[in-house]
Amino acid sequence: MIKIITDSSADLPKELIEQYDITLVPLTVTIGEHDYLEKVDLTPKEFFTKMFSSDVLPKTSQPSPASFADAFTKYDDSDTDILCLTISSGLSGTYQSACIGKELSNSKVTVFDTLAGSLGHGLQIIRAAELAGQGHTIDEIVEELIAYRDNMNILVLLDTLENIVKGGRLSKFQGSLAKILNIKVILERVSGGKVEILEKIRGKKKFHKRVLEIIQERGTDFSNLTFGITHTGNVEDAEAIKQELIERFHPKEVIISYMGATMGTYAGKDGMIISF
């Protein structure tokens, strides 16, 4: 038997977590003086309500090694192989915590770095669960995941740079100028699981149009691909892009979900992430 464990940053819809019996180890979200366990004490909707009303950027911290060890040791006395998929090591220390947690348990654990966040991470979990359900071994699943991960595209769409300013990565003057000029930013996942600026676009219509053009440039046949779209509360934008993807590219599936705190902190209001 293969058991899949992951951290709470994967942003999978609740029904898929239940369908594949996935165990989540929560990250901690700090807003002001209050700490919350992501998706345990704080739903994504609640997180964004609090974040948008705060002058201080929330902080997230990875689960402790002990938290992972507790999840793993439940299977110490069973004939279960554990596959633990984590958010990118380029974005968080969660992967290292899981590796240390593995050493603290007696279970058979394989820790896999998805080099992705949000549904880029979540889509890899779905792929792993499907392969496990088909009877594949851990080694076979990991081999498939490496190919899937390394060929995955992840685009981060920033409608506002407000949170980048709050986080100190952009000056207030630069942020104000971007707002006046109506500048939107497209980032992409690069080597090592980090994100870098891909393009800057003026105006929302041009912004979404350019995103679809970039997707078109990245492939010709999308019929066997699943797209993942996460958002920070802008459901209408996400649904509009979903319809465009279906009409233009005829993918296998398009999954929409709320973005969690880890990526949502930087995506800000009306941010989106598209993974495929």
PDB file of C-alpha atoms in Angstrom:
ATOM      1  CA  MET A   1       0.000   0.000   0.000  1.00  0.00           C
ATOM      2  CA  ILE A   2       1.184   3.540  -0.768  1.00  0.00           C
ATOM      3  CA  LYS A   3       0.136   6.453   1.434  1.00  0.00           C
ATOM      4  CA  ILE A   4       0.532  10.015   0.157  1.00  0.00           C
ATOM      5  CA  ILE A   5       1.355  12.772   2.622  1.00  0.00           C
ATOM      6  CA  THR A   6       1.943  16.414   1.741  1.00  0.00           C
ATOM      7  CA  ASP A   7       2.035  19.874   3.254  1.00  0.00           C
ATOM      8  CA  SER A   8      -0.898  22.275   3.271  1.00  0.00           C
ATOM      9  CA  SER A   9       0.483  24.554   0.540  1.00  0.00           C
ATOM     10  CA  ALA A  10      -0.624  22.214  -2.280  1.00  0.00           C
ATOM     11  CA  ASP A  11      -3.965  24.076  -2.680  1.00  0.00           C
ATOM     12  CA  LEU A  12      -5.945  21.028  -3.752  1.00  0.00           C
ATOM     13  CA  PRO A  13      -9.736  21.259  -3.529  1.00  0.00           C
ATOM     14  CA  LYS A  14     -11.131  19.465  -0.487  1.00  0.00           C
ATOM     15  CA  GLU A  15     -12.949  16.869  -2.597  1.00  0.00           C
ATOM     16  CA  LEU A  16      -9.695  15.723  -4.228  1.00  0.00           C
ATOM     17  CA  ILE A  17      -7.931  15.494  -0.865  1.00  0.00           C
ATOM     18  CA  GLU A  18     -10.731  13.242   0.341  1.00  0.00           C
ATOM     19  CA  GLN A  19     -10.953  11.267  -2.909  1.00  0.00           C
ATOM     20  CA  TYR A  20      -7.277  10.277  -2.758  1.00  0.00           C
ATOM     21  CA  ASP A  21      -7.101  10.053   1.067  1.00  0.00           C
ATOM     22  CA  ILE A  22      -4.230  12.548   1.259  1.00  0.00           C
ATOM     23  CA  THR A  23      -2.846  13.565   4.655  1.00  0.00           C
ATOM     24  CA  LEU A  24      -1.942  17.251   5.031  1.00  0.00           C
ATOM     25  CA  VAL A  25       0.765  18.516   7.384  1.00  0.00           C
ATOM     26  CA  PRO A  26      -0.070  22.212   7.962  1.00  0.00           C
ATOM     27  CA  LEU A  27       2.217  25.196   7.653  1.00  0.00           C
ATOM     28  CA  THR A  28       1.889  27.968  10.232  1.00  0.00           C
ATOM     29  CA  VAL A  29       0.519  31.341   9.147  1.00  0.00           C
ATOM     30  CA  THR A  30       1.297  34.392  11.290  1.00  0.00           C
ATOM     31  CA  ILE A  31      -0.913  37.466  10.931  1.00  0.00           C
ATOM     32  CA  GLY A  32      -0.020  40.206  13.379  1.00  0.00           C
ATOM     33  CA  GLU A  33       0.403  38.513  16.738  1.00  0.00           C
ATOM     34  CA  HIS A  34      -1.717  35.485  15.910  1.00  0.00           C
ATOM     35  CA  ASP A  35      -0.530  32.097  14.635  1.00  0.00           C
ATOM     36  CA  TYR A  36      -2.806  29.785  12.666  1.00  0.00           C
ATOM     37  CA  LEU A  37      -2.380  26.306  11.247  1.00  0.00           C
ATOM     38  CA  GLU A  38      -3.121  26.606   7.536  1.00  0.00           C
ATOM     39  CA  LYS A  39      -6.395  24.941   6.514  1.00  0.00           C
ATOM     40  CA  VAL A  40      -6.926  23.779  10.105  1.00  0.00           C
ATOM     41  CA  ASP A  41      -7.485  27.018  12.045  1.00  0.00           C
ATOM     42  CA  LEU A  42      -7.737  29.212   8.955  1.00  0.00           C
ATOM     43  CA  THR A  43      -9.474  28.650   5.618  1.00  0.00           C
ATOM     44  CA  PRO A  44      -8.123  30.359   2.467  1.00  0.00           C
ATOM     45  CA  LYS A  45     -11.155  32.699   2.397  1.00  0.00           C
ATOM     46  CA  GLU A  46     -10.541  33.711   6.027  1.00  0.00           C
ATOM     47  CA  PHE A  47      -6.853  34.204   5.309  1.00  0.00           C
ATOM     48  CA  PHE A  48      -7.475  36.615   2.438  1.00  0.00           C
ATOM     49  CA  THR A  49     -10.022  38.598   4.454  1.00  0.00           C
ATOM     50  CA  LYS A  50      -7.434  39.072   7.185  1.00  0.00           C
ATOM     51  CA  MET A  51      -4.558  39.743   4.788  1.00  0.00           C
ATOM     52  CA  PHE A  52      -6.370  42.377   2.731  1.00  0.00           C
ATOM     53  CA  SER A  53      -7.294  44.285   5.888  1.00  0.00           C
ATOM     54  CA  SER A  54      -3.774  44.196   7.355  1.00  0.00           C
ATOM     55  CA  ASP A  55      -0.990  46.727   6.820  1.00  0.00           C
ATOM     56  CA  VAL A  56       1.594  44.063   7.622  1.00  0.00           C
ATOM     57  CA  LEU A  57       2.342  41.172   5.304  1.00  0.00           C
ATOM     58  CA  PRO A  58       1.482  37.767   6.819  1.00  0.00           C
ATOM     59  CA  LYS A  59       4.314  35.283   7.332  1.00  0.00           C
ATOM     60  CA  THR A  60       4.331  31.546   6.775  1.00  0.00           C
ATOM     61  CA  SER A  61       6.654  29.000   8.353  1.00  0.00           C
ATOM     62  CA  GLN A  62       7.240  25.397   7.411  1.00  0.00           C
ATOM     63  CA  PRO A  63       5.958  22.498   9.528  1.00  0.00           C
ATOM     64  CA  SER A  64       8.453  21.278  12.079  1.00  0.00           C
ATOM     65  CA  PRO A  65      10.292  17.969  11.518  1.00  0.00           C
ATOM     66  CA  ALA A  66       8.309  16.631  14.479  1.00  0.00           C
ATOM     67  CA  SER A  67       5.028  17.401  12.689  1.00  0.00           C
ATOM     68  CA  PHE A  68       6.131  15.332   9.709  1.00  0.00           C
ATOM     69  CA  ALA A  69       7.477  12.593  11.984  1.00  0.00           C
ATOM     70  CA  ASP A  70       4.089  12.390  13.746  1.00  0.00           C
ATOM     71  CA  ALA A  71       2.367  11.932  10.378  1.00  0.00           C
ATOM     72  CA  PHE A  72       4.894   9.290   9.299  1.00  0.00           C
ATOM     73  CA  THR A  73       5.061   7.253  12.536  1.00  0.00           C
ATOM     74  CA  LYS A  74       1.365   6.392  12.317  1.00  0.00           C
ATOM     75  CA  TYR A  75       2.461   3.844   9.703  1.00  0.00           C
ATOM     76  CA  ASP A  76       5.535   2.472  11.533  1.00  0.00           C
ATOM     77  CA  ASP A  77       3.914  -0.885  12.221  1.00  0.00           C
ATOM     78  CA  SER A  78       2.119  -1.292   8.899  1.00  0.00           C
ATOM     79  CA  ASP A  79       3.143  -2.529   5.479  1.00  0.00           C
ATOM     80  CA  THR A  80       2.771   0.957   4.032  1.00  0.00           C
ATOM     81  CA  ASP A  81       5.159   2.900   1.826  1.00  0.00           C
ATOM     82  CA  ILE A  82       4.859   6.643   2.326  1.00  0.00           C
ATOM     83  CA  LEU A  83       5.383   9.139  -0.465  1.00  0.00           C
ATOM     84  CA  CYS A  84       5.651  12.693   0.854  1.00  0.00           C
ATOM     85  CA  LEU A  85       5.492  15.486  -1.721  1.00  0.00           C
ATOM     86  CA  THR A  86       6.456  18.978  -0.564  1.00  0.00           C
ATOM     87  CA  ILE A  87       6.369  22.541  -1.813  1.00  0.00           C
ATOM     88  CA  SER A  88       9.498  23.622  -3.716  1.00  0.00           C
ATOM     89  CA  SER A  89      12.695  23.725  -1.672  1.00  0.00           C
ATOM     90  CA  GLY A  90      13.376  26.968  -3.568  1.00  0.00           C
ATOM     91  CA  LEU A  91      10.394  28.593  -1.852  1.00  0.00           C
ATOM     92  CA  SER A  92      10.283  27.031   1.610  1.00  0.00           C
ATOM     93  CA  GLY A  93      12.236  24.934   4.101  1.00  0.00           C
ATOM     94  CA  THR A  94       9.386  22.400   4.179  1.00  0.00           C
ATOM     95  CA  TYR A  95      11.278  19.808   2.122  1.00  0.00           C
ATOM     96  CA  GLN A  96      14.158  19.827   4.624  1.00  0.00           C
ATOM     97  CA  SER A  97      11.721  19.491   7.538  1.00  0.00           C
ATOM     98  CA  ALA A  98      10.149  16.458   5.871  1.00  0.00           C
ATOM     99  CA  CYS A  99      13.574  14.883   5.300  1.00  0.00           C
ATOM    100  CA  ILE A 100      14.468  15.325   8.971  1.00  0.00           C
ATOM    101  CA  GLY A 101      11.026  14.017   9.965  1.00  0.00           C
ATOM    102  CA  LYS A 102      11.726  10.912   7.901  1.00  0.00           C
ATOM    103  CA  GLU A 103      14.853  10.245   9.979  1.00  0.00           C
ATOM    104  CA  LEU A 104      12.794  10.525  13.169  1.00  0.00           C
ATOM    105  CA  SER A 105      10.362   7.795  12.141  1.00  0.00           C
ATOM    106  CA  ASN A 106      10.679   4.094  11.413  1.00  0.00           C
ATOM    107  CA  SER A 107       8.337   4.124   8.439  1.00  0.00           C
ATOM    108  CA  LYS A 108       9.368   3.613   4.827  1.00  0.00           C
ATOM    109  CA  VAL A 109       9.302   7.199   3.577  1.00  0.00           C
ATOM    110  CA  THR A 110      10.288   8.770   0.267  1.00  0.00           C
ATOM    111  CA  VAL A 111      10.348  12.582   0.261  1.00  0.00           C
ATOM    112  CA  PHE A 112       9.867  14.250  -3.121  1.00  0.00           C
ATOM    113  CA  ASP A 113      10.598  17.915  -3.889  1.00  0.00           C
ATOM    114  CA  THR A 114       7.934  19.101  -6.348  1.00  0.00           C
ATOM    115  CA  LEU A 115       9.923  22.270  -7.165  1.00  0.00           C
ATOM    116  CA  ALA A 116       6.504  23.914  -7.364  1.00  0.00           C
ATOM    117  CA  GLY A 117       3.906  25.718  -5.310  1.00  0.00           C
ATOM    118  CA  SER A 118       0.121  25.907  -5.193  1.00  0.00           C
ATOM    119  CA  LEU A 119      -1.548  23.627  -7.780  1.00  0.00           C
ATOM    120  CA  GLY A 120       1.786  23.057  -9.538  1.00  0.00           C
ATOM    121  CA  HIS A 121       2.490  21.092  -6.370  1.00  0.00           C
ATOM    122  CA  GLY A 122      -1.073  19.776  -6.198  1.00  0.00           C
ATOM    123  CA  LEU A 123      -1.154  18.421  -9.752  1.00  0.00           C
ATOM    124  CA  GLN A 124       1.896  16.306  -8.960  1.00  0.00           C
ATOM    125  CA  ILE A 125       0.077  14.873  -5.956  1.00  0.00           C
ATOM    126  CA  ILE A 126      -2.872  13.903  -8.158  1.00  0.00           C
ATOM    127  CA  ARG A 127      -0.532  12.253 -10.646  1.00  0.00           C
ATOM    128  CA  ALA A 128       1.165  10.309  -7.834  1.00  0.00           C
ATOM    129  CA  ALA A 129      -2.187   9.196  -6.402  1.00  0.00           C
ATOM    130  CA  GLU A 130      -3.399   8.030  -9.803  1.00  0.00           C
ATOM    131  CA  LEU A 131      -0.223   6.032 -10.401  1.00  0.00           C
ATOM    132  CA  ALA A 132      -0.424   4.499  -6.917  1.00  0.00           C
ATOM    133  CA  GLY A 133      -4.019   3.495  -7.616  1.00  0.00           C
ATOM    134  CA  GLN A 134      -2.850   1.759 -10.795  1.00  0.00           C
ATOM    135  CA  GLY A 135      -0.445  -0.385  -8.785  1.00  0.00           C
ATOM    136  CA  HIS A 136       2.852   1.340  -9.570  1.00  0.00           C
ATOM    137  CA  THR A 137       5.763   1.115  -7.125  1.00  0.00           C
ATOM    138  CA  ILE A 138       7.272   4.124  -5.350  1.00  0.00           C
ATOM    139  CA  ASP A 139      10.290   4.052  -7.679  1.00  0.00           C
ATOM    140  CA  GLU A 140       8.073   3.997 -10.756  1.00  0.00           C
ATOM    141  CA  ILE A 141       5.953   6.845  -9.417  1.00  0.00           C
ATOM    142  CA  VAL A 142       9.010   8.983  -8.615  1.00  0.00           C
ATOM    143  CA  GLU A 143      10.422   8.400 -12.105  1.00  0.00           C
ATOM    144  CA  GLU A 144       7.127   9.572 -13.634  1.00  0.00           C
ATOM    145  CA  LEU A 145       6.943  12.539 -11.273  1.00  0.00           C
ATOM    146  CA  ILE A 146      10.418  13.764 -12.171  1.00  0.00           C
ATOM    147  CA  ALA A 147       9.491  13.918 -15.862  1.00  0.00           C
ATOM    148  CA  TYR A 148       6.123  15.554 -15.083  1.00  0.00           C
ATOM    149  CA  ARG A 149       7.681  18.091 -12.692  1.00  0.00           C
ATOM    150  CA  ASP A 150      10.522  19.055 -15.014  1.00  0.00           C
ATOM    151  CA  ASN A 151       8.182  19.657 -17.962  1.00  0.00           C
ATOM    152  CA  MET A 152       5.592  21.605 -15.993  1.00  0.00           C
ATOM    153  CA  ASN A 153       4.930  25.281 -16.685  1.00  0.00           C
ATOM    154  CA  ILE A 154       3.922  27.576 -13.829  1.00  0.00           C
ATOM    155  CA  LEU A 155       2.856  31.171 -14.456  1.00  0.00           C
ATOM    156  CA  VAL A 156       2.226  33.584 -11.582  1.00  0.00           C
ATOM    157  CA  LEU A 157      -0.069  36.496 -12.446  1.00  0.00           C
ATOM    158  CA  LEU A 158       0.254  39.607 -10.271  1.00  0.00           C
ATOM    159  CA  ASP A 159      -2.610  42.050 -10.752  1.00  0.00           C
ATOM    160  CA  THR A 160      -1.177  44.378  -8.096  1.00  0.00           C
ATOM    161  CA  LEU A 161       2.303  44.823  -6.638  1.00  0.00           C
ATOM    162  CA  GLU A 162       0.995  45.948  -3.237  1.00  0.00           C
ATOM    163  CA  ASN A 163       2.173  42.857  -1.375  1.00  0.00           C
ATOM    164  CA  ILE A 164       5.574  42.979  -3.068  1.00  0.00           C
ATOM    165  CA  VAL A 165       5.911  46.517  -1.660  1.00  0.00           C
ATOM    166  CA  LYS A 166       4.759  45.388   1.812  1.00  0.00           C
ATOM    167  CA  GLY A 167       7.333  42.590   1.691  1.00  0.00           C
ATOM    168  CA  GLY A 168      10.118  45.075   0.959  1.00  0.00           C
ATOM    169  CA  ARG A 169      10.947  43.681  -2.485  1.00  0.00           C
ATOM    170  CA  LEU A 170       9.820  46.870  -4.195  1.00  0.00           C
ATOM    171  CA  SER A 171       9.901  50.489  -2.995  1.00  0.00           C
ATOM    172  CA  LYS A 172       6.695  52.401  -2.296  1.00  0.00           C
ATOM    173  CA  PHE A 173       7.558  54.771  -5.133  1.00  0.00           C
ATOM    174  CA  GLN A 174       7.972  51.876  -7.600  1.00  0.00           C
ATOM    175  CA  GLY A 175       4.721  50.358  -6.359  1.00  0.00           C
ATOM    176  CA  SER A 176       2.853  53.640  -6.768  1.00  0.00           C
ATOM    177  CA  LEU A 177       4.275  54.110 -10.263  1.00  0.00           C
ATOM    178  CA  ALA A 178       3.200  50.598 -11.247  1.00  0.00           C
ATOM    179  CA  LYS A 179      -0.310  51.346  -9.953  1.00  0.00           C
ATOM    180  CA  ILE A 180      -0.537  54.637 -11.877  1.00  0.00           C
ATOM    181  CA  LEU A 181       0.664  52.967 -15.084  1.00  0.00           C
ATOM    182  CA  ASN A 182      -1.644  49.964 -14.487  1.00  0.00           C
ATOM    183  CA  ILE A 183       1.281  47.549 -14.743  1.00  0.00           C
ATOM    184  CA  LYS A 184       0.656  43.849 -14.262  1.00  0.00           C
ATOM    185  CA  VAL A 185       3.437  41.287 -13.861  1.00  0.00           C
ATOM    186  CA  ILE A 186       3.816  37.719 -15.111  1.00  0.00           C
ATOM    187  CA  LEU A 187       6.343  35.558 -13.297  1.00  0.00           C
ATOM    188  CA  GLU A 188       7.339  31.989 -14.102  1.00  0.00           C
ATOM    189  CA  ARG A 189       8.814  29.043 -12.263  1.00  0.00           C
ATOM    190  CA  VAL A 190      12.475  28.593 -13.210  1.00  0.00           C
ATOM    191  CA  SER A 191      15.238  26.109 -12.430  1.00  0.00           C
ATOM    192  CA  GLY A 192      15.433  25.189  -8.758  1.00  0.00           C
ATOM    193  CA  GLY A 193      11.762  25.883  -8.179  1.00  0.00           C
ATOM    194  CA  LYS A 194      12.162  29.630  -7.743  1.00  0.00           C
ATOM    195  CA  VAL A 195      10.144  32.308  -9.553  1.00  0.00           C
ATOM    196  CA  GLU A 196      11.387  35.157 -11.732  1.00  0.00           C
ATOM    197  CA  ILE A 197       9.747  37.966 -13.692  1.00  0.00           C
ATOM    198  CA  LEU A 198       8.847  36.935 -17.223  1.00  0.00           C
ATOM    199  CA  GLU A 199       7.004  40.014 -18.538  1.00  0.00           C
ATOM    200  CA  LYS A 200       5.389  43.297 -17.468  1.00  0.00           C
ATOM    201  CA  ILE A 201       2.103  44.248 -19.138  1.00  0.00           C
ATOM    202  CA  ARG A 202       0.000  47.434 -19.032  1.00  0.00           C
ATOM    203  CA  GLY A 203      -3.725  46.903 -18.604  1.00  0.00           C
ATOM    204  CA  LYS A 204      -5.770  43.898 -17.488  1.00  0.00           C
ATOM    205  CA  LYS A 205      -7.149  42.911 -20.904  1.00  0.00           C
ATOM    206  CA  LYS A 206      -3.680  42.832 -22.459  1.00  0.00           C
ATOM    207  CA  PHE A 207      -2.458  41.018 -19.348  1.00  0.00           C
ATOM    208  CA  HIS A 208      -4.849  38.074 -19.671  1.00  0.00           C
ATOM    209  CA  LYS A 209      -4.479  38.005 -23.460  1.00  0.00           C
ATOM    210  CA  ARG A 210      -0.704  37.739 -23.150  1.00  0.00           C
ATOM    211  CA  VAL A 211      -0.994  34.913 -20.610  1.00  0.00           C
ATOM    212  CA  LEU A 212      -3.006  32.874 -23.109  1.00  0.00           C
ATOM    213  CA  GLU A 213      -0.457  33.634 -25.826  1.00  0.00           C
ATOM    214  CA  ILE A 214       2.355  32.394 -23.598  1.00  0.00           C
ATOM    215  CA  ILE A 215       0.459  29.161 -22.938  1.00  0.00           C
ATOM    216  CA  GLN A 216      -0.011  28.709 -26.684  1.00  0.00           C
ATOM    217  CA  GLU A 217       3.740  29.215 -27.190  1.00  0.00           C
ATOM    218  CA  ARG A 218       4.519  26.486 -24.638  1.00  0.00           C
ATOM    219  CA  GLY A 219       2.787  23.633 -26.481  1.00  0.00           C
ATOM    220  CA  THR A 220       0.667  22.453 -29.372  1.00  0.00           C
ATOM    221  CA  ASP A 221      -1.339  19.532 -27.970  1.00  0.00           C
ATOM    222  CA  PHE A 222      -2.934  20.093 -24.557  1.00  0.00           C
ATOM    223  CA  SER A 223      -5.520  17.296 -24.807  1.00  0.00           C
ATOM    224  CA  ASN A 224      -3.802  15.116 -22.198  1.00  0.00           C
ATOM    225  CA  LEU A 225      -2.891  17.958 -19.844  1.00  0.00           C
ATOM    226  CA  THR A 226      -4.631  19.100 -16.693  1.00  0.00           C
ATOM    227  CA  PHE A 227      -4.485  22.825 -15.941  1.00  0.00           C
ATOM    228  CA  GLY A 228      -4.563  24.104 -12.379  1.00  0.00           C
ATOM    229  CA  ILE A 229      -5.726  27.641 -11.629  1.00  0.00           C
ATOM    230  CA  THR A 230      -5.539  29.101  -8.134  1.00  0.00           C
ATOM    231  CA  HIS A 231      -6.778  32.555  -7.180  1.00  0.00           C
ATOM    232  CA  THR A 232      -6.955  34.895  -4.188  1.00  0.00           C
ATOM    233  CA  GLY A 233     -10.713  35.397  -4.283  1.00  0.00           C
ATOM    234  CA  ASN A 234     -11.140  36.606  -7.867  1.00  0.00           C
ATOM    235  CA  VAL A 235     -13.338  33.691  -8.903  1.00  0.00           C
ATOM    236  CA  GLU A 236     -14.709  35.453 -11.996  1.00  0.00           C
ATOM    237  CA  ASP A 237     -11.228  35.984 -13.453  1.00  0.00           C
ATOM    238  CA  ALA A 238     -10.308  32.351 -12.809  1.00  0.00           C
ATOM    239  CA  GLU A 239     -13.529  31.080 -14.387  1.00  0.00           C
ATOM    240  CA  ALA A 240     -13.046  33.357 -17.423  1.00  0.00           C
ATOM    241  CA  ILE A 241      -9.534  32.006 -18.011  1.00  0.00           C
ATOM    242  CA  LYS A 242     -10.808  28.458 -17.503  1.00  0.00           C
ATOM    243  CA  GLN A 243     -13.361  28.950 -20.293  1.00  0.00           C
ATOM    244  CA  GLU A 244     -10.694  30.417 -22.579  1.00  0.00           C
ATOM    245  CA  LEU A 245      -8.418  27.432 -21.903  1.00  0.00           C
ATOM    246  CA  ILE A 246     -11.219  24.975 -22.677  1.00  0.00           C
ATOM    247  CA  GLU A 247     -12.241  26.745 -25.881  1.00  0.00           C
ATOM    248  CA  ARG A 248      -8.720  27.294 -27.202  1.00  0.00           C
ATOM    249  CA  PHE A 249      -6.749  24.296 -26.025  1.00  0.00           C
ATOM    250  CA  HIS A 250      -9.283  21.527 -25.182  1.00  0.00           C
ATOM    251  CA  PRO A 251      -7.330  20.227 -22.157  1.00  0.00           C
ATOM    252  CA  LYS A 252      -8.108  17.025 -20.292  1.00  0.00           C
ATOM    253  CA  GLU A 253      -9.298  19.019 -17.264  1.00  0.00           C
ATOM    254  CA  VAL A 254      -9.115  22.434 -15.611  1.00  0.00           C
ATOM    255  CA  ILE A 255      -9.091  22.542 -11.806  1.00  0.00           C
ATOM    256  CA  ILE A 256      -9.832  25.798  -9.974  1.00  0.00           C
ATOM    257  CA  SER A 257      -9.083  26.329  -6.293  1.00  0.00           C
ATOM    258  CA  TYR A 258      -8.329  29.054  -3.763  1.00  0.00           C
ATOM    259  CA  MET A 259      -4.656  29.850  -3.352  1.00  0.00           C
ATOM    260  CA  GLY A 260      -3.299  29.134   0.088  1.00  0.00           C
ATOM    261  CA  ALA A 261      -1.365  31.451   2.366  1.00  0.00           C
ATOM    262  CA  THR A 262       2.120  30.424   1.216  1.00  0.00           C
ATOM    263  CA  MET A 263       1.748  31.665  -2.359  1.00  0.00           C
ATOM    264  CA  GLY A 264      -1.212  33.974  -1.719  1.00  0.00           C
ATOM    265  CA  THR A 265       0.892  36.191   0.552  1.00  0.00           C
ATOM    266  CA  TYR A 266       2.954  37.265  -2.452  1.00  0.00           C
ATOM    267  CA  ALA A 267       0.312  37.002  -5.169  1.00  0.00           C
ATOM    268  CA  GLY A 268      -1.842  39.623  -3.449  1.00  0.00           C
ATOM    269  CA  LYS A 269      -5.298  40.848  -4.433  1.00  0.00           C
ATOM    270  CA  ASP A 270      -6.634  39.316  -7.670  1.00  0.00           C
ATOM    271  CA  GLY A 271      -3.487  37.227  -8.129  1.00  0.00           C
ATOM    272  CA  MET A 272      -3.581  33.904  -9.936  1.00  0.00           C
ATOM    273  CA  ILE A 273      -1.277  30.967 -10.615  1.00  0.00           C
ATOM    274  CA  ILE A 274      -1.709  28.783 -13.706  1.00  0.00           C
ATOM    275  CA  SER A 275       0.078  25.414 -13.736  1.00  0.00           C
ATOM    276  CA  PHE A 276       0.135  22.935 -16.623  1.00  0.00           C
TER     277      PHE A 276
END
